[in-house]
CSV table of C-alpha atoms in Angstrom, one decimal:
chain,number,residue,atom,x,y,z
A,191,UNK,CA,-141.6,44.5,76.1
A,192,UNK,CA,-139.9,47.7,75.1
A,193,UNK,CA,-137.6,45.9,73.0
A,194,UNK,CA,-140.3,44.3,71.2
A,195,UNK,CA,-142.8,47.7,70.6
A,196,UNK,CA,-139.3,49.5,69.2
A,197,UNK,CA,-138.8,46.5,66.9
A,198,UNK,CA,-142.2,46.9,65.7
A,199,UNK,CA,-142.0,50.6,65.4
A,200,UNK,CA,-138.8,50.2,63.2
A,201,UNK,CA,-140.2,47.7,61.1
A,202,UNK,CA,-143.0,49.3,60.9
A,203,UNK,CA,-141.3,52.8,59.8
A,204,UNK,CA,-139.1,51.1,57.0
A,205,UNK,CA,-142.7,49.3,55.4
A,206,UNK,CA,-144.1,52.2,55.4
A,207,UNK,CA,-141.5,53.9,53.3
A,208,UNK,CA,-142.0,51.2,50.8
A,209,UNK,CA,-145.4,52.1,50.3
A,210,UNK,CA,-144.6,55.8,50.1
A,211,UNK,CA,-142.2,55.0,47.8
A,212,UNK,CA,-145.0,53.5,45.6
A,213,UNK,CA,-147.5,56.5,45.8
A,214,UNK,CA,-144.6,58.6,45.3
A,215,UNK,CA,-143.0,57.2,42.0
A,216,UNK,CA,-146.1,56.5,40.1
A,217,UNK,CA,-147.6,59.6,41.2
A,218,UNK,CA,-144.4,61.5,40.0
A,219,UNK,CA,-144.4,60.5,36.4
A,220,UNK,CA,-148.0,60.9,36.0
A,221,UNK,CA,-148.4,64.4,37.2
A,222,UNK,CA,-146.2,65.1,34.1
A,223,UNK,CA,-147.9,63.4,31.5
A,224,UNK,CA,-148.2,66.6,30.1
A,225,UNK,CA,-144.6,67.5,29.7
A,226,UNK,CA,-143.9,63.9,28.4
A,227,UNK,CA,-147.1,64.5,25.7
A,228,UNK,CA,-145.6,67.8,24.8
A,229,UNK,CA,-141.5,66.9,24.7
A,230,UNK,CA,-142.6,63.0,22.1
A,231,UNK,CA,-145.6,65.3,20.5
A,232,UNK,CA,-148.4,62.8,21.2
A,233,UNK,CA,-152.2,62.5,20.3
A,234,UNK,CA,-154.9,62.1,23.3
A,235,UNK,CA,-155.1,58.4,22.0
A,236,UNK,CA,-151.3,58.0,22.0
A,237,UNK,CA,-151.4,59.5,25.8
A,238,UNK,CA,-153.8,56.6,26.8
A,239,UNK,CA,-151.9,53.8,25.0
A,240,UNK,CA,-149.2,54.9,27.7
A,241,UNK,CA,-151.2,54.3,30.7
A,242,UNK,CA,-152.6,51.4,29.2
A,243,UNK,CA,-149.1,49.6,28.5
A,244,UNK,CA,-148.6,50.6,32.3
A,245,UNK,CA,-151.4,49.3,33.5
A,246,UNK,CA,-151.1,46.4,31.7
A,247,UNK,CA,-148.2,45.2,32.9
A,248,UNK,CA,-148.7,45.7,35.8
A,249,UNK,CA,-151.6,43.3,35.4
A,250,UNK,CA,-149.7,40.3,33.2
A,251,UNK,CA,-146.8,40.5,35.9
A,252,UNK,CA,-148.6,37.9,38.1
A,253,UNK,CA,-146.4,34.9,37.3
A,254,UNK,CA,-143.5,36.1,37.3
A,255,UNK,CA,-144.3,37.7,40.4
A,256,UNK,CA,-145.5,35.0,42.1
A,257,UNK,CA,-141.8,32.9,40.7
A,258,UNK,CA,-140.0,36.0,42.3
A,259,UNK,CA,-141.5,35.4,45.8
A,260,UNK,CA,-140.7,32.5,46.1
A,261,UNK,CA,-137.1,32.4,44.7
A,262,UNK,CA,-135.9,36.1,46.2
A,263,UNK,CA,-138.2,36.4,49.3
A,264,UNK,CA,-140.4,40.1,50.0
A,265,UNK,CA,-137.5,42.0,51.1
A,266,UNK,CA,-135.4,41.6,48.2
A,267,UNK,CA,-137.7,41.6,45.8
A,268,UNK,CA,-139.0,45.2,47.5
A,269,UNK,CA,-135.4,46.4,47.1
A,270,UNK,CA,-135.3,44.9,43.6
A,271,UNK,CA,-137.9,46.4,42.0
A,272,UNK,CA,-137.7,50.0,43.9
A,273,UNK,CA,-134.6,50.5,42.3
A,274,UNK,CA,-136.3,49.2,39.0
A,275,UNK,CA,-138.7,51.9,40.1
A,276,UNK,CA,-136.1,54.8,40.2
A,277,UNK,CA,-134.4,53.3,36.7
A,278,UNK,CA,-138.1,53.8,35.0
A,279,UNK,CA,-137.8,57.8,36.2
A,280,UNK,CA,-134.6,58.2,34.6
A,281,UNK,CA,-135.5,56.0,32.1
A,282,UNK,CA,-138.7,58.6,30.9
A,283,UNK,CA,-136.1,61.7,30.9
A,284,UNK,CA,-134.1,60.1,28.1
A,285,UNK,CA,-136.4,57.8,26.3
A,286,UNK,CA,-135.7,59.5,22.6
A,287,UNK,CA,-139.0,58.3,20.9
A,288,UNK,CA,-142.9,57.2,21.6
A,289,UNK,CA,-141.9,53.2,21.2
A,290,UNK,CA,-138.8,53.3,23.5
A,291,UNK,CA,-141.6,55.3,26.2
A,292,UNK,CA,-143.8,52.5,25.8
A,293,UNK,CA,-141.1,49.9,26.5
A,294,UNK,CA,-140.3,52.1,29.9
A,295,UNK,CA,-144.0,52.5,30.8
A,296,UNK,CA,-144.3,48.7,30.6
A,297,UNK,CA,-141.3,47.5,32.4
A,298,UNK,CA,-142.8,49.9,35.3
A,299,UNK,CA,-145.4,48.7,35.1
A,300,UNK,CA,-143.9,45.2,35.9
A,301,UNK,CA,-142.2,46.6,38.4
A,302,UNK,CA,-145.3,48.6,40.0
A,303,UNK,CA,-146.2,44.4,40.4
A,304,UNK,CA,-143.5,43.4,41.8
A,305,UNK,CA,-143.2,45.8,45.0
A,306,UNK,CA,-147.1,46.0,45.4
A,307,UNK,CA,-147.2,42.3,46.4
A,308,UNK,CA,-143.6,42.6,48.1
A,309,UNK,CA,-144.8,45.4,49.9
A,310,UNK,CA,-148.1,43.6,50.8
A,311,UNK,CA,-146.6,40.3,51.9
A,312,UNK,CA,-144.1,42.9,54.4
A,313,UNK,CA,-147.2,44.3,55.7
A,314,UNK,CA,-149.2,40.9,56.2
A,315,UNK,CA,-146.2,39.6,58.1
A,316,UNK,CA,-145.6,42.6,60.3
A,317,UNK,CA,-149.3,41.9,61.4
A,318,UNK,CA,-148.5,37.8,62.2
A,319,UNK,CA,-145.2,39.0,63.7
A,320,UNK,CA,-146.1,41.8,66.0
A,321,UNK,CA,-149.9,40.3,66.4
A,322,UNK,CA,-150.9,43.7,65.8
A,323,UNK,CA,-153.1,45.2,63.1
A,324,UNK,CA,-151.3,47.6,60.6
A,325,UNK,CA,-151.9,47.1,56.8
A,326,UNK,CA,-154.5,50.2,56.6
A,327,UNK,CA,-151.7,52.7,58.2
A,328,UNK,CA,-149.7,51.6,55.4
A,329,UNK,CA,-151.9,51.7,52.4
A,330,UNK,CA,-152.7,55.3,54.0
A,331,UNK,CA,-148.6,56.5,53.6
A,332,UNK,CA,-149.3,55.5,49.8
A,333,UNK,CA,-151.7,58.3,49.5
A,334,UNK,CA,-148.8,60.1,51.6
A,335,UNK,CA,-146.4,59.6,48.9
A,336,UNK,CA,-148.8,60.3,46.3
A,337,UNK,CA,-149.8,63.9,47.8
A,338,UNK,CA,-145.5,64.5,48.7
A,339,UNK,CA,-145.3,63.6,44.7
A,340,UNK,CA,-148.4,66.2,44.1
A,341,UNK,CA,-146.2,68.6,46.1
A,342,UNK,CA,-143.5,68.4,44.4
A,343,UNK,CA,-144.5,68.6,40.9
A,344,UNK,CA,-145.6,71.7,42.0
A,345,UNK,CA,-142.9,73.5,43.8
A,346,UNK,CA,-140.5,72.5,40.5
A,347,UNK,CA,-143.1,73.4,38.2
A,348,UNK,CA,-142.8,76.7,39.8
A,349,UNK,CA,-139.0,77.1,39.0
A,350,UNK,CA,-138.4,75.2,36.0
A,351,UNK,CA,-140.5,72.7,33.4
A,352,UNK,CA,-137.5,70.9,32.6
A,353,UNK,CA,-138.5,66.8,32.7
A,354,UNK,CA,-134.6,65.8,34.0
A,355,UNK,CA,-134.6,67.9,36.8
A,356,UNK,CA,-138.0,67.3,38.7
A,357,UNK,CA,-137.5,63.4,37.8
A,358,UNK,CA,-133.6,63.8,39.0
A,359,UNK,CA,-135.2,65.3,42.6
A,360,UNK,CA,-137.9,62.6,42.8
A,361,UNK,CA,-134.9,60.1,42.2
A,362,UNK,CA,-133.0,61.6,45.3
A,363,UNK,CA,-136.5,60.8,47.3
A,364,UNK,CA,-136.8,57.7,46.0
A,365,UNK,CA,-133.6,56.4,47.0
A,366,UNK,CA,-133.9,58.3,50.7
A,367,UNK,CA,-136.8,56.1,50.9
A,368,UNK,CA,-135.6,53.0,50.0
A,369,UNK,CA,-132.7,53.5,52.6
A,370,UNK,CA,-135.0,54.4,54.9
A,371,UNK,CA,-137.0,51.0,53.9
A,372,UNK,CA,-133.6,49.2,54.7
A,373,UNK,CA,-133.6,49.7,58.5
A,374,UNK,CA,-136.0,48.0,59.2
A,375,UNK,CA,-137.9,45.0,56.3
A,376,UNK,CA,-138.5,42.0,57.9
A,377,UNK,CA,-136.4,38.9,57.1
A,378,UNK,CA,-136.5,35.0,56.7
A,379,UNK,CA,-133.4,34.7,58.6
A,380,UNK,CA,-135.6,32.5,61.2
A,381,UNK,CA,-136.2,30.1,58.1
A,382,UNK,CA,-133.9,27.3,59.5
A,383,UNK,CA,-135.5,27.7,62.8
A,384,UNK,CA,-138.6,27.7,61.6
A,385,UNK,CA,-137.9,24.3,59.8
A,386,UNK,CA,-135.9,22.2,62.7
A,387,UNK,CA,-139.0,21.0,64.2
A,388,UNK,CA,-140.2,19.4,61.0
A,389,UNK,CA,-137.1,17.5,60.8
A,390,UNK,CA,-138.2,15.6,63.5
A,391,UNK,CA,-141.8,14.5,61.7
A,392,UNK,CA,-141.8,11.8,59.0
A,393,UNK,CA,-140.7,13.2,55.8
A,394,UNK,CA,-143.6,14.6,53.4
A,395,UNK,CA,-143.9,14.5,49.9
A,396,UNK,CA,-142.6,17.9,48.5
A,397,UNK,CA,-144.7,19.9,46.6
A,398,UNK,CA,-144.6,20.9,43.2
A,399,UNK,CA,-143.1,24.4,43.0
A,400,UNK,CA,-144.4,26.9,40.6
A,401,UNK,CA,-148.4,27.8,40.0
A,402,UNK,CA,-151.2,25.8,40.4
A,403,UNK,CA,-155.1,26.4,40.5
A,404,UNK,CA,-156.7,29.2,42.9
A,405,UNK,CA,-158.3,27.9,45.8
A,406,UNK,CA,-162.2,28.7,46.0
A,407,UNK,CA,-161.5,31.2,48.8
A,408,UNK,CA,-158.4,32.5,46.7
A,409,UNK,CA,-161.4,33.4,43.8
A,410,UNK,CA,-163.4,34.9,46.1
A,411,UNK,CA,-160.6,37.3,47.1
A,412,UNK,CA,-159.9,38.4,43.9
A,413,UNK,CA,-163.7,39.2,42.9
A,414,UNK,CA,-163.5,41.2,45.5
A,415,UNK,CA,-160.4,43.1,44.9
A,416,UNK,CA,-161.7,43.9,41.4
A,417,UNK,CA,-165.3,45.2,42.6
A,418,UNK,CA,-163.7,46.8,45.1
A,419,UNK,CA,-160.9,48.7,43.0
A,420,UNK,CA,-163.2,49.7,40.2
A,421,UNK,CA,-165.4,51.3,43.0
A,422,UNK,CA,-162.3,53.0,44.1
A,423,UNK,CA,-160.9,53.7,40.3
A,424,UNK,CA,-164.0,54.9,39.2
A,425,UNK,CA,-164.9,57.5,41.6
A,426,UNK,CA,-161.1,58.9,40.9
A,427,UNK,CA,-161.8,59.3,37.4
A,428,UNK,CA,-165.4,60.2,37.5
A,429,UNK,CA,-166.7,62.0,40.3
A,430,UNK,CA,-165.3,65.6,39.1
A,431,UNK,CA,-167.6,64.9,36.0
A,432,UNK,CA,-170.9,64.0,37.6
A,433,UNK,CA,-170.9,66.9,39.9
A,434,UNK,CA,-170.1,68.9,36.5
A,435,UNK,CA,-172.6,67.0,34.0
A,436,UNK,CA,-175.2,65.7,36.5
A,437,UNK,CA,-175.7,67.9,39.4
A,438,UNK,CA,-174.8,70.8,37.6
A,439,UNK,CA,-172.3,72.2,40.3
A,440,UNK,CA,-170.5,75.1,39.6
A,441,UNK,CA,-166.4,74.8,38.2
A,442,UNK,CA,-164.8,75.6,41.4
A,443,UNK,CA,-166.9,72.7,43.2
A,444,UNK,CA,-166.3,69.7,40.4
A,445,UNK,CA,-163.2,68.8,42.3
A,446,UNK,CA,-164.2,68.5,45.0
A,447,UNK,CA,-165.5,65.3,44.4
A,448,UNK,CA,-162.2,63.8,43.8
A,449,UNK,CA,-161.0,65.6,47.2
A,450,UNK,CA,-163.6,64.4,49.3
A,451,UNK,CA,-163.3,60.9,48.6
A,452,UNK,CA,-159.2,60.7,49.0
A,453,UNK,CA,-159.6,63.1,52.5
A,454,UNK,CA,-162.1,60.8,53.5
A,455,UNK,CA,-159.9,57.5,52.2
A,456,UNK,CA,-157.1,58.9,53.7
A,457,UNK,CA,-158.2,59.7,57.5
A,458,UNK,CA,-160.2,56.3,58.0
A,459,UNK,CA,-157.2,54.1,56.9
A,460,UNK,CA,-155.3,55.8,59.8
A,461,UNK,CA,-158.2,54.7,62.1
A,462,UNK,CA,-158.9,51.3,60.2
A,463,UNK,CA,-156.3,49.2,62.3
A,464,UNK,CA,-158.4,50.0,65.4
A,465,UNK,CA,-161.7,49.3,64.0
A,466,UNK,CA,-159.8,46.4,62.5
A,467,UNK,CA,-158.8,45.1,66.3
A,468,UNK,CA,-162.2,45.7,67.5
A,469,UNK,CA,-164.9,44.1,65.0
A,470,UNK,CA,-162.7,42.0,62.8
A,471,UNK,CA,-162.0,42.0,59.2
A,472,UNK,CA,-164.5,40.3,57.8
A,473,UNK,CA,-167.0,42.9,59.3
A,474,UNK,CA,-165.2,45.9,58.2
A,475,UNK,CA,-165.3,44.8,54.8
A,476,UNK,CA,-169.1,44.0,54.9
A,477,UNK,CA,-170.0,46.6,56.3
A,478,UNK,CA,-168.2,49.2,54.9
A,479,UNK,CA,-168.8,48.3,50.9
A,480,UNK,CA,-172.2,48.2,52.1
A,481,UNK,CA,-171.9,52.2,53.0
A,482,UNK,CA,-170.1,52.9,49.8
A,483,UNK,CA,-172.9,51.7,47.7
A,484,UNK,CA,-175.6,52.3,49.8
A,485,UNK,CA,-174.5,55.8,50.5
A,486,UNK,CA,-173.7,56.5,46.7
A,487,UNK,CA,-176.9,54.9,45.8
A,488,UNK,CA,-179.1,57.2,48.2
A,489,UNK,CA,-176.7,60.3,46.6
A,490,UNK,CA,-177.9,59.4,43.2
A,491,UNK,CA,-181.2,59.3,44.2
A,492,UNK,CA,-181.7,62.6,46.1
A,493,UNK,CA,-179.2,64.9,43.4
A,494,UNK,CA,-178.1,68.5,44.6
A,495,UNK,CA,-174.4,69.1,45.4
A,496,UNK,CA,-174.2,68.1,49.4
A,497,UNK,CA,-176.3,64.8,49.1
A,498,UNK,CA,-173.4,64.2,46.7
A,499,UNK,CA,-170.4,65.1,47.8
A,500,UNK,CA,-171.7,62.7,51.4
A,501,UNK,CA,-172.1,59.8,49.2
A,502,UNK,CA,-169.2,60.5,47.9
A,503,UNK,CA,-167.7,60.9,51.3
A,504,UNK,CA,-169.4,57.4,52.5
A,505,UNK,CA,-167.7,55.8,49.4
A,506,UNK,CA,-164.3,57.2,51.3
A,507,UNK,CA,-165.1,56.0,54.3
A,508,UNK,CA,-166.4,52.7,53.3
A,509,UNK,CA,-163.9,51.5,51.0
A,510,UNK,CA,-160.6,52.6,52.7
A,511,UNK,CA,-160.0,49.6,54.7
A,512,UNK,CA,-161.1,47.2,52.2
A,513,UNK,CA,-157.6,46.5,49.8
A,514,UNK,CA,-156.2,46.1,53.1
A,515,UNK,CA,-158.1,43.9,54.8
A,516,UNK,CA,-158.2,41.4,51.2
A,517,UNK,CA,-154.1,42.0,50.8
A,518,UNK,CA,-153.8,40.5,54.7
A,519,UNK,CA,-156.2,37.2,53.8
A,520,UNK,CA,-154.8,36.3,50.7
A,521,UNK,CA,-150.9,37.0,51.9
A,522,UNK,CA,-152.1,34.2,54.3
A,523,UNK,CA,-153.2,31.9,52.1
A,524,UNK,CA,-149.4,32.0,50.2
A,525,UNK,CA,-147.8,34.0,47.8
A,526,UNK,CA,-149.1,33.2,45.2
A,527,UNK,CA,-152.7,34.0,46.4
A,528,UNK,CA,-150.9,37.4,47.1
A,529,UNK,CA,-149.7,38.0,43.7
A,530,UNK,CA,-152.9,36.7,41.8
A,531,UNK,CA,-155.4,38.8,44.3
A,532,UNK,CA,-152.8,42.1,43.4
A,533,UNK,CA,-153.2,41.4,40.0
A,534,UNK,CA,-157.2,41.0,39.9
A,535,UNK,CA,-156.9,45.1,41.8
A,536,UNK,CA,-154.9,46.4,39.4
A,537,UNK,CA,-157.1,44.8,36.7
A,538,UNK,CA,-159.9,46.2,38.6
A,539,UNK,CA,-158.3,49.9,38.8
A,540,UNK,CA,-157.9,49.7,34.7
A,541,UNK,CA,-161.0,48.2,33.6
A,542,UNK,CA,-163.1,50.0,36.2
A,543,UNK,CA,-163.5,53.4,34.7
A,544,UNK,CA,-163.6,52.0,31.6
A,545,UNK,CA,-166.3,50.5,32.0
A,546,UNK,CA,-168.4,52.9,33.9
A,547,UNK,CA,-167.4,55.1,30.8
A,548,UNK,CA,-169.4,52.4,28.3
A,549,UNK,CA,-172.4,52.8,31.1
A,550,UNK,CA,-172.3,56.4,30.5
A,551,UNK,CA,-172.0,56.4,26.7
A,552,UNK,CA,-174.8,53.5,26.3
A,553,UNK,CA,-177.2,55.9,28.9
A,554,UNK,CA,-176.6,58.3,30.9
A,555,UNK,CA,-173.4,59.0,34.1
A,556,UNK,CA,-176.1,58.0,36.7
A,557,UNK,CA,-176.7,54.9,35.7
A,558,UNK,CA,-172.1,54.6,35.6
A,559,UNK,CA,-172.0,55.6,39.1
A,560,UNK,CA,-175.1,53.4,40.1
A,561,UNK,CA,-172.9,50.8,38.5
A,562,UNK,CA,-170.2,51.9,41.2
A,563,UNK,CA,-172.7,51.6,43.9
A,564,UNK,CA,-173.5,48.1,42.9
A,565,UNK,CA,-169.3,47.5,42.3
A,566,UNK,CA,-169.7,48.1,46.0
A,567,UNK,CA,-172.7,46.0,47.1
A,568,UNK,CA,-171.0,43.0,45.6
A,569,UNK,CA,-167.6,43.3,47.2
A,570,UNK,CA,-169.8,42.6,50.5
A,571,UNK,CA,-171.8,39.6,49.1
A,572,UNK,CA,-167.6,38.4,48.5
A,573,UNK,CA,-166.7,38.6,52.0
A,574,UNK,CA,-169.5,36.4,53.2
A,575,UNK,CA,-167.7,33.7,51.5
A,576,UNK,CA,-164.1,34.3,52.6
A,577,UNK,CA,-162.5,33.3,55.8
A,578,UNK,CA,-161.0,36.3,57.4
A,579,UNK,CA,-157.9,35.5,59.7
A,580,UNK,CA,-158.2,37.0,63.4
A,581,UNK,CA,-155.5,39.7,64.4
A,582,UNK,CA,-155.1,41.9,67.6
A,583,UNK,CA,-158.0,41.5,70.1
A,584,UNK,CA,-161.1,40.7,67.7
A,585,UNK,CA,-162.3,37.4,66.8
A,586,UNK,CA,-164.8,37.3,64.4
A,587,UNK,CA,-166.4,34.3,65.0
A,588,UNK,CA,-168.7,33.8,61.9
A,589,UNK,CA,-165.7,34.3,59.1
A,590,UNK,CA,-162.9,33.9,61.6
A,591,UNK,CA,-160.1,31.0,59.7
A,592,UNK,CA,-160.8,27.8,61.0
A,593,UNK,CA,-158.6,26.1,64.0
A,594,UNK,CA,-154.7,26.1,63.2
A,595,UNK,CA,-152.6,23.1,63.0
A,596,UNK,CA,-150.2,22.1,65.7
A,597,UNK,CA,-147.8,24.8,64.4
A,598,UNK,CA,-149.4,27.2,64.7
A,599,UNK,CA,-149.3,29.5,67.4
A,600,UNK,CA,-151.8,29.6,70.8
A,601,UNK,CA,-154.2,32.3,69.1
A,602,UNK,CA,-154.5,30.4,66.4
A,603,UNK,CA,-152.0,32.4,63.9
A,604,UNK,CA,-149.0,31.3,61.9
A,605,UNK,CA,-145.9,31.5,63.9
A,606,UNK,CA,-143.9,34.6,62.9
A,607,UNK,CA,-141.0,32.8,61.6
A,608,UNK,CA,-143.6,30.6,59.1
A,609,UNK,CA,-145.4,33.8,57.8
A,610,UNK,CA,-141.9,35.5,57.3
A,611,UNK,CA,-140.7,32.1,55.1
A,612,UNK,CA,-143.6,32.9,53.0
A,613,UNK,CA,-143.0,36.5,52.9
């Protein structure tokens, strides 16, 4: 038994640093995009073609992805596309023009793809593995690695504004990480064991690699990933500005809107994997999305600067465990449900404020953040219609999956060596 909890620890540890490593790298080169607008001299426009081509990548990478799993596995894929991750660091320091940039801030943001669903396919089979609930502890160490990022930007900034030595530092961190990340990733080495008992049934027709058609639960899923990420997305990018604009709070209080949702975000994914065990996924979902909008909604109504800073908190609180809860279903419904749900959040993150930007041009902020609270509502009418798998202790036994086949193991999960073949 104690061998067991110290192989989960470790495991646990070196997944972790993965999605530290993520926070960390993207958070790194974007808390400089003013030295990179400065050192290639570029317009405001220019700027957001950047994070665009980024973002878009990041959003097109789904096939490829999804070919990637299934040739290289999670683990080297992770390792893969971390080091691509460090490369795109070095690669902004000595990018001599605006196109070459562009280039770089695409091919991160392919490789932002890559490692989110590696990552997220680790995660989901540490949970199967261990049969304990974990995915929300590890989407909190992103925020982790974006606030160490945060940190320090800072303390270089303080020293020097040269580009090449804050990215050269961040590289060093990178590559601690991804060491760290090496002690512990789960592997497929149980692949042949995994298969022996199958040699013994009559031989099925093999399947036809490569994509095919979203199941209807798979669709489901990724509506949900995209309501929920714009809710998320948008209340980073537009919460300083309604408490500026709308409520009229004074400068040193704007961001605190921004603050009070990632604090909030931050301390209930630590406590997610409980609540997780307790009431089930599928509830915590529901019921959750259901206080981010409600709680933003009833903010909007009532104005001033504390009714709206607690919605915004509720938002926080009610959206934190979503991503992770969708990443773990639709890791178990195969890889390339994993990559096509990752694809739909980061598609959600770029079009989300956006959109709520349209809102506020065509009438007013308050009807873009009531647009947010209804973002919200409808990631809970989703999870009524997806089967959430059972982990740790809880069975929820409306959206609970169905009864496992043969192979599966006594609490009706994957065996761990099946959910690591598909990792």
């Amino acid at each position: 038994m104690l061998r067991l909890r110290d192989d989960y620890r470790r495991a646990q540890l070196a997944i972790a640093a993965l999605f530290c490593f993520l926070g960390f790298q993207y958070a790194t080169w974007v808390s400089r995009l003013p030295a990179l607008k400065s050192r290639l001299d570029l317009s405001e426009a220019e700027l957001g073609l950047l994070l665009m081509v980024c973002g878009v990548g990041a959003a097109v990478s789904f096939p490829l992805v999804a070919a990637l799993m299934k040739r290289l596995g999670s683990r080297l894929l992770a390792t893969l596309s971390a080091l691509a991750l460090g490369l795109v660091l070095l690669g902004l320091t000595v990018a001599p023009n605006y196109p070459v940039t562009l280039v770089v801030a695409c091919f991160d943001g392919i490789a932002v793809g890559c490692l989110n669903v590696a990552m997220n396919a680790q995660g989901a089979a540490l949970e199967v593995k261990y049969r304990r609930t974990a995915m929300s502890r590890l989407h909190a160490t992103f925020s982790a690695g974006s606030l160490l990022a945060a940190l320090l930007a800072s303390g270089v900034n303080a020293f020097t504004t040269t580009l090449s030595v804050h990215f050269g530092l961040a590289a060093v961190v990178l590559l601690l990480l991804l060491g760290l990340a090496q002690t512990g990733m789960l592997t497929d080495d149980q692949k042949a064991a995994a298969e022996a008992p199958e040699a013994a049934e009559p031989q099925a027709p093999k399947k036809r690699r490569g994509l095919t058609l979203p199941s209807r639960v798979t669709i489901w899923m990724g509506l949900a990933m995209v309501f929920g990420t714009i809710t998320e997305g948008a209340m980073n990018d537009w919460s300083a500005l309604y408490l500026k604009d709308v409520v009229n709070a004074a400068p040193q209080l704007a961001p605190l809107g921004i603050a009070v949702v990632s604090v909030m975000m931050v301390a209930a994914r630590i406590f997610a994997d409980g609540w997780r065990t307790r009431f089930g996924d599928g509830r915590i979902v529901r019921v959750g999305s259901l206080l981010a909008g409600g709680g933003l909604a009833l903010a909007l109504l009532a104005g001033g600067v504390v009714p709206t800073l607690l919605g915004f908190a509720c938002v926080g609180l009610g959206v934190a465990a979503v991503t992770p809860c969708i990443y773990v279903a639709a890791a178990r419904q195969g890889s390339d449900a994993l990559a096509l749900v990752a694809a739909t959040g980061t598609t959600g993150l770029l079009a989300g404020p956006a959109v709520i930007g349209f809102i506020a041009n065509g009438s007013s902020l308050v009807w873009g953040m009531a647009a947010v609270a209804a973002s919200a509502a409808v990631v809970s009418l989703c999870a009524t219609q997806i089967r959430w798998p059972a982990l740790g202790g809880a069975d929820d036994a409306d959206d609970a999956e169905p009864a496992a086949p043969a192979s599966a193991g006594p609490d009706g999960l994957a065996p761990p060596e099946a959910a690591l073949r598909e990792a």
